[in-house]
Amino acid sequence: MTTYKNIKGIEIKYLSADPPAPNAGQVWYNSTTKVVKGAINGTGAWASGGNLNTTRYPGAGNGIQTAALAISGGGPNTANVENYNGSSWTEIANVNTTRNNAAASGTTTAGLFYGGGAPGASAVTETWDGSSWTEVGDLNTARRYLGGGGTATAALAVSGSSGDEVESWNGSSWSEIAEVNTTRTTLASVGTTTAQLAFGGRLPTITGITELWNGSSWTEVADMNQARGELGGAGITTSALAFGGSTQPTASAYNQTEQWNGTSWTELANLATARALGGASGASGLSSLYAGGTTDGGSTQVNATEEWTVTSFTTKTFDTD
């Protein structure tokens, strides 16, 4: 018999009441009403947060909405790192190697910063322990414009300027694993080393292609509604956000936000400031952060921060007969 665990690889949660803030795509069994239910979408909005102290536009970000890092970047190139506490940014220790168009993962106390360039492609990888940056094992293939996701001890480096290569970080070194189906740059990638979602980017023309990693191979799934490169992304494979981005080289910035529910993309509320190449943070599609970026391909840079919060959900009762 086919079960939910066979299909998804996880069991349905057994709860006495509906969760107050489920992820879109989350499924559970309500033991009180004796029905299987799921969150099929959420209603949210962007709100203004504290401005960055140092404007940057090909920057990297990690962490969550209330505890995030804005790491290095360009416009002009800077080694500066800032910490967000949910309302304001504070400058902390600089990275050792200044880079833009790099990837980052982890948290404000245990982070990873890798790839990028200033201006050429770099393989440099640095770890953050909450007080200082330390250079560790380099990527096997230097690259810019890559996607990344995971933690400080388990992360992926996805595609980018090097081609379709994907590498996995185990806390001390990088190993090459299965390649993406579609090579691209300036994509977004979120999730873990065993469950990753890569979306958008350039081929070199912009694309909405979305691929799902299950720990051993990449599978193309439903495209985004708005093709875009240089976009921000946050979340996990069952609840992700895609926001901002641009049509480069025409440099028209987007403000659209789309939500991934594990199956398809749905357009949601727009950013207040259309922009690309900002630093994105967020561990789920429920709460995310977008800081910095450019509104026109680099000539105009912004230090604005916006916070995404989902406040209500639509639930569905599934027929189990």
mmCIF file with all atom_site columns, C-alpha atoms in Angstrom, residues 61-248:
data_model
loop_
_atom_site.group_PDB
_atom_site.id
_atom_site.type_symbol
_atom_site.label_atom_id
_atom_site.label_alt_id
_atom_site.label_comp_id
_atom_site.label_asym_id
_atom_site.label_entity_id
_atom_site.label_seq_id
_atom_site.pdbx_PDB_ins_code
_atom_site.Cartn_x
_atom_site.Cartn_y
_atom_site.Cartn_z
_atom_site.occupancy
_atom_site.B_iso_or_equiv
_atom_site.pdbx_formal_charge
_atom_site.auth_seq_id
_atom_site.auth_comp_id
_atom_site.auth_asym_id
_atom_site.auth_atom_id
_atom_site.pdbx_PDB_model_num
ATOM 1   C CA . GLY A 1 61  ? 22.716 36.808 3.788   1.00 0.00 ? 61  GLY A CA 1
ATOM 2   C CA . ASN A 1 62  ? 22.036 34.013 6.262   1.00 0.00 ? 62  ASN A CA 1
ATOM 3   C CA . GLY A 1 63  ? 20.029 33.371 9.415   1.00 0.00 ? 63  GLY A CA 1
ATOM 4   C CA . ILE A 1 64  ? 16.375 34.162 10.080  1.00 0.00 ? 64  ILE A CA 1
ATOM 5   C CA . GLN A 1 65  ? 14.211 37.291 10.098  1.00 0.00 ? 65  GLN A CA 1
ATOM 6   C CA . THR A 1 66  ? 15.072 38.240 13.683  1.00 0.00 ? 66  THR A CA 1
ATOM 7   C CA . ALA A 1 67  ? 18.719 37.130 13.670  1.00 0.00 ? 67  ALA A CA 1
ATOM 8   C CA . ALA A 1 68  ? 20.515 37.533 10.352  1.00 0.00 ? 68  ALA A CA 1
ATOM 9   C CA . LEU A 1 69  ? 23.865 38.461 8.812   1.00 0.00 ? 69  LEU A CA 1
ATOM 10  C CA . ALA A 1 70  ? 24.544 40.696 5.778   1.00 0.00 ? 70  ALA A CA 1
ATOM 11  C CA . ILE A 1 71  ? 27.924 39.494 4.523   1.00 0.00 ? 71  ILE A CA 1
ATOM 12  C CA . SER A 1 72  ? 30.453 41.342 2.325   1.00 0.00 ? 72  SER A CA 1
ATOM 13  C CA . GLY A 1 73  ? 29.294 42.372 -1.183  1.00 0.00 ? 73  GLY A CA 1
ATOM 14  C CA . GLY A 1 74  ? 29.933 45.063 -3.748  1.00 0.00 ? 74  GLY A CA 1
ATOM 15  C CA . GLY A 1 75  ? 29.073 48.545 -4.936  1.00 0.00 ? 75  GLY A CA 1
ATOM 16  C CA . PRO A 1 76  ? 31.893 49.251 -3.972  1.00 0.00 ? 76  PRO A CA 1
ATOM 17  C CA . ASN A 1 77  ? 33.376 45.979 -2.719  1.00 0.00 ? 77  ASN A CA 1
ATOM 18  C CA . THR A 1 78  ? 33.292 45.682 1.052   1.00 0.00 ? 78  THR A CA 1
ATOM 19  C CA . ALA A 1 79  ? 34.432 43.138 3.657   1.00 0.00 ? 79  ALA A CA 1
ATOM 20  C CA . ASN A 1 80  ? 31.869 44.580 6.070   1.00 0.00 ? 80  ASN A CA 1
ATOM 21  C CA . VAL A 1 81  ? 29.499 42.229 7.940   1.00 0.00 ? 81  VAL A CA 1
ATOM 22  C CA . GLU A 1 82  ? 26.406 43.351 9.834   1.00 0.00 ? 82  GLU A CA 1
ATOM 23  C CA . ASN A 1 83  ? 24.173 41.548 12.342  1.00 0.00 ? 83  ASN A CA 1
ATOM 24  C CA . TYR A 1 84  ? 20.386 42.084 12.414  1.00 0.00 ? 84  TYR A CA 1
ATOM 25  C CA . ASN A 1 85  ? 18.511 41.659 15.717  1.00 0.00 ? 85  ASN A CA 1
ATOM 26  C CA . GLY A 1 86  ? 14.984 42.028 14.352  1.00 0.00 ? 86  GLY A CA 1
ATOM 27  C CA . SER A 1 87  ? 14.972 45.820 14.296  1.00 0.00 ? 87  SER A CA 1
ATOM 28  C CA . SER A 1 88  ? 18.463 47.195 13.560  1.00 0.00 ? 88  SER A CA 1
ATOM 29  C CA . TRP A 1 89  ? 21.840 46.299 12.037  1.00 0.00 ? 89  TRP A CA 1
ATOM 30  C CA . THR A 1 90  ? 25.158 46.370 13.930  1.00 0.00 ? 90  THR A CA 1
ATOM 31  C CA . GLU A 1 91  ? 28.599 46.113 12.330  1.00 0.00 ? 91  GLU A CA 1
ATOM 32  C CA . ILE A 1 92  ? 30.639 43.119 13.471  1.00 0.00 ? 92  ILE A CA 1
ATOM 33  C CA . ALA A 1 93  ? 33.895 41.419 12.378  1.00 0.00 ? 93  ALA A CA 1
ATOM 34  C CA . ASN A 1 94  ? 34.761 41.647 8.662   1.00 0.00 ? 94  ASN A CA 1
ATOM 35  C CA . VAL A 1 95  ? 35.326 38.615 6.443   1.00 0.00 ? 95  VAL A CA 1
ATOM 36  C CA . ASN A 1 96  ? 38.955 37.841 5.580   1.00 0.00 ? 96  ASN A CA 1
ATOM 37  C CA . THR A 1 97  ? 38.408 37.911 1.817   1.00 0.00 ? 97  THR A CA 1
ATOM 38  C CA . THR A 1 98  ? 36.113 40.548 0.292   1.00 0.00 ? 98  THR A CA 1
ATOM 39  C CA . ARG A 1 99  ? 33.716 39.017 -2.244  1.00 0.00 ? 99  ARG A CA 1
ATOM 40  C CA . ASN A 1 100 ? 30.477 39.737 -4.073  1.00 0.00 ? 100 ASN A CA 1
ATOM 41  C CA . ASN A 1 101 ? 27.976 37.363 -5.679  1.00 0.00 ? 101 ASN A CA 1
ATOM 42  C CA . ALA A 1 102 ? 28.859 34.720 -3.078  1.00 0.00 ? 102 ALA A CA 1
ATOM 43  C CA . ALA A 1 103 ? 26.658 32.276 -1.128  1.00 0.00 ? 103 ALA A CA 1
ATOM 44  C CA . ALA A 1 104 ? 26.038 31.968 2.601   1.00 0.00 ? 104 ALA A CA 1
ATOM 45  C CA . SER A 1 105 ? 24.318 29.537 4.950   1.00 0.00 ? 105 SER A CA 1
ATOM 46  C CA . GLY A 1 106 ? 23.882 28.893 8.657   1.00 0.00 ? 106 GLY A CA 1
ATOM 47  C CA . THR A 1 107 ? 23.077 31.315 11.465  1.00 0.00 ? 107 THR A CA 1
ATOM 48  C CA . THR A 1 108 ? 24.392 34.412 13.249  1.00 0.00 ? 108 THR A CA 1
ATOM 49  C CA . THR A 1 109 ? 26.468 32.208 15.561  1.00 0.00 ? 109 THR A CA 1
ATOM 50  C CA . ALA A 1 110 ? 27.537 29.458 13.143  1.00 0.00 ? 110 ALA A CA 1
ATOM 51  C CA . GLY A 1 111 ? 27.756 30.539 9.523   1.00 0.00 ? 111 GLY A CA 1
ATOM 52  C CA . LEU A 1 112 ? 29.399 29.667 6.207   1.00 0.00 ? 112 LEU A CA 1
ATOM 53  C CA . PHE A 1 113 ? 30.413 32.076 3.418   1.00 0.00 ? 113 PHE A CA 1
ATOM 54  C CA . TYR A 1 114 ? 31.692 30.642 0.132   1.00 0.00 ? 114 TYR A CA 1
ATOM 55  C CA . GLY A 1 115 ? 32.481 31.327 -3.506  1.00 0.00 ? 115 GLY A CA 1
ATOM 56  C CA . GLY A 1 116 ? 31.856 34.695 -5.131  1.00 0.00 ? 116 GLY A CA 1
ATOM 57  C CA . GLY A 1 117 ? 34.588 36.996 -6.378  1.00 0.00 ? 117 GLY A CA 1
ATOM 58  C CA . ALA A 1 118 ? 36.120 40.458 -6.375  1.00 0.00 ? 118 ALA A CA 1
ATOM 59  C CA . PRO A 1 119 ? 36.215 40.553 -9.332  1.00 0.00 ? 119 PRO A CA 1
ATOM 60  C CA . GLY A 1 120 ? 37.272 37.061 -10.506 1.00 0.00 ? 120 GLY A CA 1
ATOM 61  C CA . ALA A 1 121 ? 35.687 33.796 -9.365  1.00 0.00 ? 121 ALA A CA 1
ATOM 62  C CA . SER A 1 122 ? 36.795 32.570 -5.932  1.00 0.00 ? 122 SER A CA 1
ATOM 63  C CA . ALA A 1 123 ? 36.824 29.191 -4.194  1.00 0.00 ? 123 ALA A CA 1
ATOM 64  C CA . VAL A 1 124 ? 37.427 30.677 -0.734  1.00 0.00 ? 124 VAL A CA 1
ATOM 65  C CA . THR A 1 125 ? 35.263 29.364 2.109   1.00 0.00 ? 125 THR A CA 1
ATOM 66  C CA . GLU A 1 126 ? 35.020 30.982 5.549   1.00 0.00 ? 126 GLU A CA 1
ATOM 67  C CA . THR A 1 127 ? 33.248 29.876 8.711   1.00 0.00 ? 127 THR A CA 1
ATOM 68  C CA . TRP A 1 128 ? 31.749 32.187 11.362  1.00 0.00 ? 128 TRP A CA 1
ATOM 69  C CA . ASP A 1 129 ? 31.708 31.187 15.041  1.00 0.00 ? 129 ASP A CA 1
ATOM 70  C CA . GLY A 1 130 ? 29.797 34.187 16.367  1.00 0.00 ? 130 GLY A CA 1
ATOM 71  C CA . SER A 1 131 ? 32.868 36.367 16.850  1.00 0.00 ? 131 SER A CA 1
ATOM 72  C CA . SER A 1 132 ? 35.332 35.842 13.970  1.00 0.00 ? 132 SER A CA 1
ATOM 73  C CA . TRP A 1 133 ? 35.758 34.450 10.451  1.00 0.00 ? 133 TRP A CA 1
ATOM 74  C CA . THR A 1 134 ? 38.186 31.605 9.687   1.00 0.00 ? 134 THR A CA 1
ATOM 75  C CA . GLU A 1 135 ? 39.252 30.449 6.237   1.00 0.00 ? 135 GLU A CA 1
ATOM 76  C CA . VAL A 1 136 ? 38.701 26.714 5.787   1.00 0.00 ? 136 VAL A CA 1
ATOM 77  C CA . GLY A 1 137 ? 38.660 24.239 2.863   1.00 0.00 ? 137 GLY A CA 1
ATOM 78  C CA . ASP A 1 138 ? 38.166 25.810 -0.575  1.00 0.00 ? 138 ASP A CA 1
ATOM 79  C CA . LEU A 1 139 ? 35.508 24.804 -3.064  1.00 0.00 ? 139 LEU A CA 1
ATOM 80  C CA . ASN A 1 140 ? 36.803 22.342 -5.661  1.00 0.00 ? 140 ASN A CA 1
ATOM 81  C CA . THR A 1 141 ? 35.561 24.674 -8.398  1.00 0.00 ? 141 THR A CA 1
ATOM 82  C CA . ALA A 1 142 ? 35.804 28.464 -8.012  1.00 0.00 ? 142 ALA A CA 1
ATOM 83  C CA . ARG A 1 143 ? 32.530 30.175 -8.927  1.00 0.00 ? 143 ARG A CA 1
ATOM 84  C CA . ARG A 1 144 ? 30.422 33.321 -8.683  1.00 0.00 ? 144 ARG A CA 1
ATOM 85  C CA . TYR A 1 145 ? 26.650 33.802 -8.986  1.00 0.00 ? 145 TYR A CA 1
ATOM 86  C CA . LEU A 1 146 ? 25.990 30.455 -7.255  1.00 0.00 ? 146 LEU A CA 1
ATOM 87  C CA . GLY A 1 147 ? 23.112 29.191 -5.178  1.00 0.00 ? 147 GLY A CA 1
ATOM 88  C CA . GLY A 1 148 ? 23.622 27.932 -1.645  1.00 0.00 ? 148 GLY A CA 1
ATOM 89  C CA . GLY A 1 149 ? 21.744 26.610 1.342   1.00 0.00 ? 149 GLY A CA 1
ATOM 90  C CA . GLY A 1 150 ? 22.096 24.583 4.508   1.00 0.00 ? 150 GLY A CA 1
ATOM 91  C CA . THR A 1 151 ? 24.055 25.101 7.710   1.00 0.00 ? 151 THR A CA 1
ATOM 92  C CA . ALA A 1 152 ? 27.623 25.893 8.734   1.00 0.00 ? 152 ALA A CA 1
ATOM 93  C CA . THR A 1 153 ? 28.463 22.172 8.765   1.00 0.00 ? 153 THR A CA 1
ATOM 94  C CA . ALA A 1 154 ? 26.251 20.863 5.955   1.00 0.00 ? 154 ALA A CA 1
ATOM 95  C CA . ALA A 1 155 ? 25.721 23.068 2.893   1.00 0.00 ? 155 ALA A CA 1
ATOM 96  C CA . LEU A 1 156 ? 25.417 22.978 -0.901  1.00 0.00 ? 156 LEU A CA 1
ATOM 97  C CA . ALA A 1 157 ? 27.096 25.142 -3.556  1.00 0.00 ? 157 ALA A CA 1
ATOM 98  C CA . VAL A 1 158 ? 24.785 25.006 -6.581  1.00 0.00 ? 158 VAL A CA 1
ATOM 99  C CA . SER A 1 159 ? 25.724 25.764 -10.203 1.00 0.00 ? 159 SER A CA 1
ATOM 100 C CA . GLY A 1 160 ? 26.885 29.350 -10.906 1.00 0.00 ? 160 GLY A CA 1
ATOM 101 C CA . SER A 1 161 ? 29.608 30.695 -13.190 1.00 0.00 ? 161 SER A CA 1
ATOM 102 C CA . SER A 1 162 ? 31.463 27.357 -13.160 1.00 0.00 ? 162 SER A CA 1
ATOM 103 C CA . GLY A 1 163 ? 28.662 25.458 -14.917 1.00 0.00 ? 163 GLY A CA 1
ATOM 104 C CA . ASP A 1 164 ? 26.310 22.774 -13.610 1.00 0.00 ? 164 ASP A CA 1
ATOM 105 C CA . GLU A 1 165 ? 28.554 21.480 -10.809 1.00 0.00 ? 165 GLU A CA 1
ATOM 106 C CA . VAL A 1 166 ? 27.137 21.020 -7.316  1.00 0.00 ? 166 VAL A CA 1
ATOM 107 C CA . GLU A 1 167 ? 29.281 20.548 -4.223  1.00 0.00 ? 167 GLU A CA 1
ATOM 108 C CA . SER A 1 168 ? 28.396 19.410 -0.707  1.00 0.00 ? 168 SER A CA 1
ATOM 109 C CA . TRP A 1 169 ? 30.116 20.713 2.458   1.00 0.00 ? 169 TRP A CA 1
ATOM 110 C CA . ASN A 1 170 ? 30.503 18.309 5.402   1.00 0.00 ? 170 ASN A CA 1
ATOM 111 C CA . GLY A 1 171 ? 31.974 20.750 7.918   1.00 0.00 ? 171 GLY A CA 1
ATOM 112 C CA . SER A 1 172 ? 35.588 20.413 6.776   1.00 0.00 ? 172 SER A CA 1
ATOM 113 C CA . SER A 1 173 ? 35.700 19.881 3.002   1.00 0.00 ? 173 SER A CA 1
ATOM 114 C CA . TRP A 1 174 ? 33.715 20.084 -0.238  1.00 0.00 ? 174 TRP A CA 1
ATOM 115 C CA . SER A 1 175 ? 32.769 17.050 -2.364  1.00 0.00 ? 175 SER A CA 1
ATOM 116 C CA . GLU A 1 176 ? 31.328 17.076 -5.869  1.00 0.00 ? 176 GLU A CA 1
ATOM 117 C CA . ILE A 1 177 ? 27.890 15.483 -6.153  1.00 0.00 ? 177 ILE A CA 1
ATOM 118 C CA . ALA A 1 178 ? 25.193 15.150 -8.840  1.00 0.00 ? 178 ALA A CA 1
ATOM 119 C CA . GLU A 1 179 ? 24.934 18.111 -11.235 1.00 0.00 ? 179 GLU A CA 1
ATOM 120 C CA . VAL A 1 180 ? 21.822 20.194 -11.798 1.00 0.00 ? 180 VAL A CA 1
ATOM 121 C CA . ASN A 1 181 ? 19.861 19.512 -14.988 1.00 0.00 ? 181 ASN A CA 1
ATOM 122 C CA . THR A 1 182 ? 20.008 23.136 -16.131 1.00 0.00 ? 182 THR A CA 1
ATOM 123 C CA . THR A 1 183 ? 23.198 25.182 -15.777 1.00 0.00 ? 183 THR A CA 1
ATOM 124 C CA . ARG A 1 184 ? 22.566 28.771 -14.670 1.00 0.00 ? 184 ARG A CA 1
ATOM 125 C CA . THR A 1 185 ? 23.908 31.732 -12.764 1.00 0.00 ? 185 THR A CA 1
ATOM 126 C CA . THR A 1 186 ? 22.327 34.206 -10.294 1.00 0.00 ? 186 THR A CA 1
ATOM 127 C CA . LEU A 1 187 ? 19.852 31.573 -9.086  1.00 0.00 ? 187 LEU A CA 1
ATOM 128 C CA . ALA A 1 188 ? 18.371 31.153 -5.603  1.00 0.00 ? 188 ALA A CA 1
ATOM 129 C CA . SER A 1 189 ? 18.714 27.921 -3.661  1.00 0.00 ? 189 SER A CA 1
ATOM 130 C CA . VAL A 1 190 ? 17.257 26.976 -0.262  1.00 0.00 ? 190 VAL A CA 1
ATOM 131 C CA . GLY A 1 191 ? 17.024 23.938 1.979   1.00 0.00 ? 191 GLY A CA 1
ATOM 132 C CA . THR A 1 192 ? 19.446 21.296 3.226   1.00 0.00 ? 192 THR A CA 1
ATOM 133 C CA . THR A 1 193 ? 22.044 18.921 1.778   1.00 0.00 ? 193 THR A CA 1
ATOM 134 C CA . THR A 1 194 ? 19.358 16.241 1.414   1.00 0.00 ? 194 THR A CA 1
ATOM 135 C CA . ALA A 1 195 ? 16.395 18.424 0.394   1.00 0.00 ? 195 ALA A CA 1
ATOM 136 C CA . GLN A 1 196 ? 17.197 21.516 -1.681  1.00 0.00 ? 196 GLN A CA 1
ATOM 137 C CA . LEU A 1 197 ? 15.177 23.740 -4.023  1.00 0.00 ? 197 LEU A CA 1
ATOM 138 C CA . ALA A 1 198 ? 16.984 25.707 -6.785  1.00 0.00 ? 198 ALA A CA 1
ATOM 139 C CA . PHE A 1 199 ? 14.999 28.263 -8.780  1.00 0.00 ? 199 PHE A CA 1
ATOM 140 C CA . GLY A 1 200 ? 15.313 31.119 -11.241 1.00 0.00 ? 200 GLY A CA 1
ATOM 141 C CA . GLY A 1 201 ? 18.579 32.437 -12.648 1.00 0.00 ? 201 GLY A CA 1
ATOM 142 C CA . ARG A 1 202 ? 20.133 32.932 -16.082 1.00 0.00 ? 202 ARG A CA 1
ATOM 143 C CA . LEU A 1 203 ? 20.956 30.596 -18.980 1.00 0.00 ? 203 LEU A CA 1
ATOM 144 C CA . PRO A 1 204 ? 22.120 33.375 -19.950 1.00 0.00 ? 204 PRO A CA 1
ATOM 145 C CA . THR A 1 205 ? 18.526 34.608 -20.510 1.00 0.00 ? 205 THR A CA 1
ATOM 146 C CA . ILE A 1 206 ? 16.362 34.702 -17.383 1.00 0.00 ? 206 ILE A CA 1
ATOM 147 C CA . THR A 1 207 ? 14.449 31.568 -16.423 1.00 0.00 ? 207 THR A CA 1
ATOM 148 C CA . GLY A 1 208 ? 11.812 30.363 -13.984 1.00 0.00 ? 208 GLY A CA 1
ATOM 149 C CA . ILE A 1 209 ? 13.102 26.774 -13.940 1.00 0.00 ? 209 ILE A CA 1
ATOM 150 C CA . THR A 1 210 ? 12.831 25.055 -10.557 1.00 0.00 ? 210 THR A CA 1
ATOM 151 C CA . GLU A 1 211 ? 14.706 21.906 -9.548  1.00 0.00 ? 211 GLU A CA 1
ATOM 152 C CA . LEU A 1 212 ? 14.352 19.720 -6.469  1.00 0.00 ? 212 LEU A CA 1
ATOM 153 C CA . TRP A 1 213 ? 17.236 17.815 -4.838  1.00 0.00 ? 213 TRP A CA 1
ATOM 154 C CA . ASN A 1 214 ? 16.368 14.679 -2.846  1.00 0.00 ? 214 ASN A CA 1
ATOM 155 C CA . GLY A 1 215 ? 19.856 13.852 -1.611  1.00 0.00 ? 215 GLY A CA 1
ATOM 156 C CA . SER A 1 216 ? 20.898 11.885 -4.686  1.00 0.00 ? 216 SER A CA 1
ATOM 157 C CA . SER A 1 217 ? 19.509 13.569 -7.826  1.00 0.00 ? 217 SER A CA 1
ATOM 158 C CA . TRP A 1 218 ? 17.905 16.741 -9.199  1.00 0.00 ? 218 TRP A CA 1
ATOM 159 C CA . THR A 1 219 ? 14.385 16.705 -10.688 1.00 0.00 ? 219 THR A CA 1
ATOM 160 C CA . GLU A 1 220 ? 12.802 19.557 -12.612 1.00 0.00 ? 220 GLU A CA 1
ATOM 161 C CA . VAL A 1 221 ? 9.456  20.591 -11.105 1.00 0.00 ? 221 VAL A CA 1
ATOM 162 C CA . ALA A 1 222 ? 7.000  23.450 -11.739 1.00 0.00 ? 222 ALA A CA 1
ATOM 163 C CA . ASP A 1 223 ? 8.451  26.715 -13.081 1.00 0.00 ? 223 ASP A CA 1
ATOM 164 C CA . MET A 1 224 ? 8.083  30.044 -11.317 1.00 0.00 ? 224 MET A CA 1
ATOM 165 C CA . ASN A 1 225 ? 5.356  32.335 -12.693 1.00 0.00 ? 225 ASN A CA 1
ATOM 166 C CA . GLN A 1 226 ? 7.847  35.173 -13.229 1.00 0.00 ? 226 GLN A CA 1
ATOM 167 C CA . ALA A 1 227 ? 11.198 34.213 -14.755 1.00 0.00 ? 227 ALA A CA 1
ATOM 168 C CA . ARG A 1 228 ? 13.976 36.227 -13.111 1.00 0.00 ? 228 ARG A CA 1
ATOM 169 C CA . GLY A 1 229 ? 17.651 36.319 -12.205 1.00 0.00 ? 229 GLY A CA 1
ATOM 170 C CA . GLU A 1 230 ? 19.484 37.966 -9.297  1.00 0.00 ? 230 GLU A CA 1
ATOM 171 C CA . LEU A 1 231 ? 16.569 37.077 -7.022  1.00 0.00 ? 231 LEU A CA 1
ATOM 172 C CA . GLY A 1 232 ? 16.250 36.441 -3.302  1.00 0.00 ? 232 GLY A CA 1
ATOM 173 C CA . GLY A 1 233 ? 15.086 33.153 -1.840  1.00 0.00 ? 233 GLY A CA 1
ATOM 174 C CA . ALA A 1 234 ? 14.277 31.764 1.585   1.00 0.00 ? 234 ALA A CA 1
ATOM 175 C CA . GLY A 1 235 ? 12.714 28.675 3.126   1.00 0.00 ? 235 GLY A CA 1
ATOM 176 C CA . ILE A 1 236 ? 12.713 24.918 2.661   1.00 0.00 ? 236 ILE A CA 1
ATOM 177 C CA . THR A 1 237 ? 11.589 22.527 -0.088  1.00 0.00 ? 237 THR A CA 1
ATOM 178 C CA . THR A 1 238 ? 7.962  22.481 1.073   1.00 0.00 ? 238 THR A CA 1
ATOM 179 C CA . SER A 1 239 ? 7.643  26.164 1.960   1.00 0.00 ? 239 SER A CA 1
ATOM 180 C CA . ALA A 1 240 ? 9.833  28.652 0.113   1.00 0.00 ? 240 ALA A CA 1
ATOM 181 C CA . LEU A 1 241 ? 9.743  32.251 -1.098  1.00 0.00 ? 241 LEU A CA 1
ATOM 182 C CA . ALA A 1 242 ? 11.177 33.844 -4.248  1.00 0.00 ? 242 ALA A CA 1
ATOM 183 C CA . PHE A 1 243 ? 11.336 37.645 -4.215  1.00 0.00 ? 243 PHE A CA 1
ATOM 184 C CA . GLY A 1 244 ? 12.789 40.524 -6.156  1.00 0.00 ? 244 GLY A CA 1
ATOM 185 C CA . GLY A 1 245 ? 15.224 39.902 -9.005  1.00 0.00 ? 245 GLY A CA 1
ATOM 186 C CA . SER A 1 246 ? 15.701 41.491 -12.400 1.00 0.00 ? 246 SER A CA 1
ATOM 187 C CA . THR A 1 247 ? 15.656 41.117 -16.170 1.00 0.00 ? 247 THR A CA 1
ATOM 188 C CA . GLN A 1 248 ? 19.342 42.031 -16.603 1.00 0.00 ? 248 GLN A CA 1
#
